[in-house]
Amino acid sequence: QVQLVQSGDEMKKPGASVKVSCKASGYTFTTYGMSWVRQAPGQGLEWMGWITTYNGRTKYAQSLQGRVTITTDTSTSTVYMELRGLTSDDTAVYYCARTLPPDYWGQGTLVTVSS
Amino acid sequence: EIVLTQSPGTLSLSPGERATLSCRASQSVSDSYLAWYQQKPGQAPRLLIYGASSRATGIPDRFSGSGSGTDFTLTINRLEPEDFAVYYCQRYDNSPYTFGQGTKLEIK
């Protein structure tokens, strides 16, 4: 069965970076791209970016351009999302989600930014 | 950038009633590449509808989607207790693949 397993919750200080992983299993990894979506506490869903897993091409939300990088390691079927220059506004649950529209989602990773 | 506006913000209904949720796009969504999701507290979103009107795998037929261009609707017939949740629409025709702000469906 399809599974997306994300890395554990993170606590970061303002200005730091975070890198969240998403390991896929149960399907041919390079057949489907991956999105990252985040959700601040009590807020809606925000699309962050996309990676085409077979060639590494990416698309990012304008609001995060320059701070976010999505990469993939096809040897381990893992997608990574790195966010730099963290502020308290980046406190959120971060999800990876397969393909468009996303049909399978990771369990979510809570990133808390606090001094 | 296309903005998706969902209405109403909150919808209060009773089990057994019909819910009608709206998603309006600021520009036309190509090829009806519009999806709907359900999200319950503490859970990841679940895909309900894709291509504006196709039900995802395992989604009950009381959920239906319609619309094209800039106006889309999610209809839930005969509300069940487990249907009370937050619903989001998303465009996936062109980047950025933005979401609407959500509609909360609550028990009256």
GROMACS .gro file of C-alpha atoms in nm:
model
  223
    1GLN     CA    1   0.000   0.000   0.000
    2VAL     CA    2   0.107   0.357  -0.066
    3GLN     CA    3   0.273   0.520   0.235
    4LEU     CA    4   0.438   0.856   0.286
    5VAL     CA    5   0.630   0.866   0.613
    6GLN     CA    6   0.764   1.200   0.726
    7SER     CA    7   1.040   1.282   0.969
    8GLY     CA    8   0.967   1.383   1.325
    9ASP     CA    9   0.856   1.708   1.478
   10GLU     CA   10   1.112   1.988   1.498
   11MET     CA   11   1.174   2.282   1.730
   12LYS     CA   12   1.380   2.564   1.578
   13LYS     CA   13   1.493   2.912   1.673
   14PRO     CA   14   1.420   3.215   1.455
   15GLY     CA   15   1.667   3.246   1.171
   16ALA     CA   16   1.744   2.875   1.161
   17SER     CA   17   1.668   2.626   0.884
   18VAL     CA   18   1.468   2.304   0.889
   19LYS     CA   19   1.478   2.007   0.655
   20VAL     CA   20   1.182   1.768   0.655
   21SER     CA   21   1.193   1.432   0.481
   22CYS     CA   22   0.917   1.226   0.324
   23LYS     CA   23   0.991   0.861   0.244
   24ALA     CA   24   0.760   0.700  -0.008
   25SER     CA   25   0.680   0.332  -0.044
   26GLY     CA   26   0.425   0.107  -0.211
   27TYR     CA   27   0.455   0.250  -0.562
   28THR     CA   28   0.709   0.341  -0.829
   29PHE     CA   29   0.856   0.658  -0.685
   30THR     CA   30   0.947   0.836  -1.009
   31THR     CA   31   0.601   0.789  -1.159
   32TYR     CA   32   0.447   1.056  -0.938
   33GLY     CA   33   0.553   1.404  -0.834
   34MET     CA   34   0.525   1.540  -0.482
   35SER     CA   35   0.388   1.857  -0.330
   36TRP     CA   36   0.457   2.016   0.004
   37VAL     CA   37   0.168   2.182   0.182
   38ARG     CA   38   0.170   2.353   0.520
   39GLN     CA   39  -0.094   2.449   0.771
   40ALA     CA   40  -0.038   2.705   1.046
   41PRO     CA   41  -0.226   2.643   1.373
   42GLY     CA   42  -0.597   2.698   1.320
   43GLN     CA   43  -0.543   2.812   0.962
   44GLY     CA   44  -0.603   2.678   0.613
   45LEU     CA   45  -0.383   2.488   0.371
   46GLU     CA   46  -0.097   2.663   0.194
   47TRP     CA   47   0.066   2.507  -0.112
   48MET     CA   48   0.443   2.550  -0.085
   49GLY     CA   49   0.596   2.377  -0.384
   50TRP     CA   50   0.622   2.078  -0.615
   51ILE     CA   51   0.891   1.847  -0.746
   52THR     CA   52   0.879   1.622  -1.049
   53THR     CA   53   1.054   1.321  -0.901
   54TYR     CA   54   1.193   1.172  -1.223
   55ASN     CA   55   1.386   1.483  -1.325
   56GLY     CA   56   1.398   1.702  -1.014
   57ARG     CA   57   1.222   2.000  -1.169
   58THR     CA   58   1.061   2.222  -0.909
   59LYS     CA   59   0.795   2.488  -0.871
   60TYR     CA   60   0.758   2.709  -0.565
   61ALA     CA   61   0.501   2.943  -0.419
   62GLN     CA   62   0.600   3.302  -0.485
   63SER     CA   63   0.567   3.386  -0.115
   64LEU     CA   64   0.840   3.133  -0.028
   65GLN     CA   65   1.068   3.176  -0.330
   66GLY     CA   66   1.427   3.201  -0.218
   67ARG     CA   67   1.365   3.042   0.120
   68VAL     CA   68   1.241   2.696   0.024
   69THR     CA   69   1.415   2.415  -0.162
   70ILE     CA   70   1.260   2.080  -0.249
   71THR     CA   71   1.489   1.795  -0.351
   72THR     CA   72   1.461   1.426  -0.414
   73ASP     CA   73   1.676   1.117  -0.364
   74THR     CA   74   1.548   0.851  -0.601
   75SER     CA   75   1.780   0.588  -0.452
   76THR     CA   76   1.584   0.602  -0.126
   77SER     CA   77   1.247   0.721  -0.263
   78THR     CA   78   1.266   1.025  -0.040
   79VAL     CA   79   1.168   1.386  -0.096
   80TYR     CA   80   1.308   1.667   0.117
   81MET     CA   81   1.180   2.016   0.193
   82GLU     CA   82   1.423   2.269   0.338
   83LEU     CA   83   1.301   2.604   0.465
   84ARG     CA   84   1.552   2.872   0.564
   85GLY     CA   85   1.531   3.195   0.759
   86LEU     CA   86   1.257   3.065   0.988
   87THR     CA   87   1.027   3.304   1.170
   88SER     CA   88   0.735   3.244   1.404
   89ASP     CA   89   0.508   3.268   1.098
   90ASP     CA   90   0.661   2.941   0.974
   91THR     CA   91   0.524   2.749   1.274
   92ALA     CA   92   0.299   2.496   1.107
   93VAL     CA   93   0.233   2.133   1.025
   94TYR     CA   94   0.413   2.046   0.703
   95TYR     CA   95   0.274   1.775   0.475
   96CYS     CA   96   0.412   1.597   0.174
   97ALA     CA   97   0.144   1.483  -0.069
   98ARG     CA   98   0.170   1.264  -0.377
   99THR     CA   99   0.084   1.382  -0.728
  100LEU     CA  100  -0.176   1.637  -0.841
  101PRO     CA  101  -0.430   1.651  -0.708
  102PRO     CA  102  -0.272   1.496  -0.399
  103ASP     CA  103  -0.418   1.151  -0.341
  104TYR     CA  104  -0.192   1.035  -0.057
  105TRP     CA  105  -0.058   1.251   0.222
  106GLY     CA  106   0.213   1.210   0.480
  107GLN     CA  107   0.123   1.216   0.847
  108GLY     CA  108   0.249   1.572   0.890
  109THR     CA  109   0.552   1.718   1.066
  110LEU     CA  110   0.505   1.994   1.321
  111VAL     CA  111   0.772   2.262   1.295
  112THR     CA  112   0.769   2.506   1.584
  113VAL     CA  113   0.974   2.825   1.560
  114SER     CA  114   1.032   2.992   1.891
  115SER     CA  115   1.308   3.171   2.074
  116GLU     CA  116  -0.218   3.441  -0.950
  117ILE     CA  117  -0.562   3.279  -0.935
  118VAL     CA  118  -0.740   3.326  -0.603
  119LEU     CA  119  -0.998   3.070  -0.490
  120THR     CA  120  -1.273   3.206  -0.267
  121GLN     CA  121  -1.489   2.958  -0.078
  122SER     CA  122  -1.830   3.033   0.064
  123PRO     CA  123  -1.979   3.026   0.309
  124GLY     CA  124  -1.705   3.039   0.570
  125THR     CA  125  -1.913   2.829   0.805
  126LEU     CA  126  -2.220   2.620   0.725
  127SER     CA  127  -2.443   2.494   1.006
  128LEU     CA  128  -2.664   2.200   0.913
  129SER     CA  129  -2.819   1.891   1.068
  130PRO     CA  130  -2.750   1.528   0.982
  131GLY     CA  131  -2.968   1.418   0.691
  132GLU     CA  132  -2.968   1.762   0.527
  133ARG     CA  133  -2.790   1.862   0.206
  134ALA     CA  134  -2.478   2.079   0.207
  135THR     CA  135  -2.382   2.302  -0.084
  136LEU     CA  136  -2.032   2.450  -0.077
  137SER     CA  137  -1.902   2.700  -0.330
  138CYS     CA  138  -1.554   2.766  -0.470
  139ARG     CA  139  -1.512   3.066  -0.700
  140ALA     CA  140  -1.192   3.131  -0.893
  141SER     CA  141  -1.069   3.478  -0.987
  142GLN     CA  142  -0.979   3.343  -1.334
  143SER     CA  143  -1.091   3.039  -1.524
  144VAL     CA  144  -0.950   2.705  -1.409
  145SER     CA  145  -0.825   2.519  -1.715
  146ASP     CA  146  -0.979   2.183  -1.803
  147SER     CA  147  -1.173   2.184  -1.475
  148TYR     CA  148  -0.858   2.090  -1.284
  149LEU     CA  149  -1.030   2.161  -0.954
  150ALA     CA  150  -1.022   1.929  -0.652
  151TRP     CA  151  -1.204   1.913  -0.319
  152TYR     CA  152  -1.065   1.785   0.011
  153GLN     CA  153  -1.209   1.705   0.351
  154GLN     CA  154  -1.004   1.763   0.665
  155LYS     CA  155  -1.087   1.658   1.018
  156PRO     CA  156  -0.905   1.787   1.328
  157GLY     CA  157  -0.560   1.638   1.367
  158GLN     CA  158  -0.573   1.460   1.032
  159ALA     CA  159  -0.425   1.516   0.690
  160PRO     CA  160  -0.666   1.626   0.417
  161ARG     CA  161  -0.847   1.355   0.219
  162LEU     CA  162  -0.910   1.387  -0.153
  163LEU     CA  163  -1.282   1.375  -0.232
  164ILE     CA  164  -1.326   1.509  -0.585
  165TYR     CA  165  -1.088   1.570  -0.876
  166GLY     CA  166  -1.150   1.706  -1.223
  167ALA     CA  167  -1.433   1.909  -1.069
  168SER     CA  168  -1.674   1.613  -1.070
  169SER     CA  169  -1.495   1.277  -1.041
  170ARG     CA  170  -1.507   1.104  -0.704
  171ALA     CA  171  -1.179   0.976  -0.567
  172THR     CA  172  -1.141   0.610  -0.475
  173GLY     CA  173  -1.361   0.503  -0.186
  174ILE     CA  174  -1.559   0.827  -0.163
  175PRO     CA  175  -1.932   0.770  -0.102
  176ASP     CA  176  -2.171   0.875  -0.377
  177ARG     CA  177  -2.342   1.127  -0.149
  178PHE     CA  178  -2.045   1.351  -0.235
  179SER     CA  179  -2.066   1.515  -0.576
  180GLY     CA  180  -1.885   1.796  -0.751
  181SER     CA  181  -1.991   2.020  -1.037
  182GLY     CA  182  -1.894   2.334  -1.220
  183SER     CA  183  -1.644   2.467  -1.469
  184GLY     CA  184  -1.457   2.783  -1.554
  185THR     CA  185  -1.471   2.997  -1.242
  186ASP     CA  186  -1.761   2.848  -1.042
  187PHE     CA  187  -1.748   2.512  -0.870
  188THR     CA  188  -1.972   2.340  -0.619
  189LEU     CA  189  -1.936   2.051  -0.377
  190THR     CA  190  -2.266   1.895  -0.276
  191ILE     CA  191  -2.305   1.651   0.010
  192ASN     CA  192  -2.642   1.477   0.019
  193ARG     CA  193  -2.792   1.325   0.334
  194LEU     CA  194  -2.524   1.448   0.573
  195GLU     CA  195  -2.377   1.184   0.800
  196PRO     CA  196  -2.222   1.270   1.139
  197GLU     CA  197  -1.875   1.195   1.000
  198ASP     CA  198  -1.916   1.456   0.724
  199PHE     CA  199  -1.882   1.748   0.963
  200ALA     CA  200  -1.535   1.881   0.891
  201VAL     CA  201  -1.351   2.152   0.698
  202TYR     CA  202  -1.358   2.140   0.318
  203TYR     CA  203  -1.104   2.293   0.082
  204CYS     CA  204  -1.091   2.339  -0.292
  205GLN     CA  205  -0.764   2.349  -0.488
  206ARG     CA  206  -0.673   2.429  -0.846
  207TYR     CA  207  -0.408   2.210  -1.006
  208ASP     CA  208  -0.404   2.329  -1.367
  209ASN     CA  209  -0.109   2.565  -1.337
  210SER     CA  210   0.132   2.663  -1.065
  211PRO     CA  211   0.077   2.798  -0.803
  212TYR     CA  212  -0.161   2.520  -0.704
  213THR     CA  213  -0.350   2.734  -0.458
  214PHE     CA  214  -0.615   2.630  -0.208
  215GLY     CA  215  -0.930   2.810  -0.109
  216GLN     CA  216  -0.952   2.930   0.249
  217GLY     CA  217  -1.190   2.653   0.350
  218THR     CA  218  -1.552   2.605   0.456
  219LYS     CA  219  -1.626   2.466   0.799
  220LEU     CA  220  -1.930   2.239   0.802
  221GLU     CA  221  -2.062   2.221   1.156
  222ILE     CA  222  -2.350   2.045   1.323
  223LYS     CA  223  -2.649   2.269   1.388
   0.00000   0.00000   0.00000
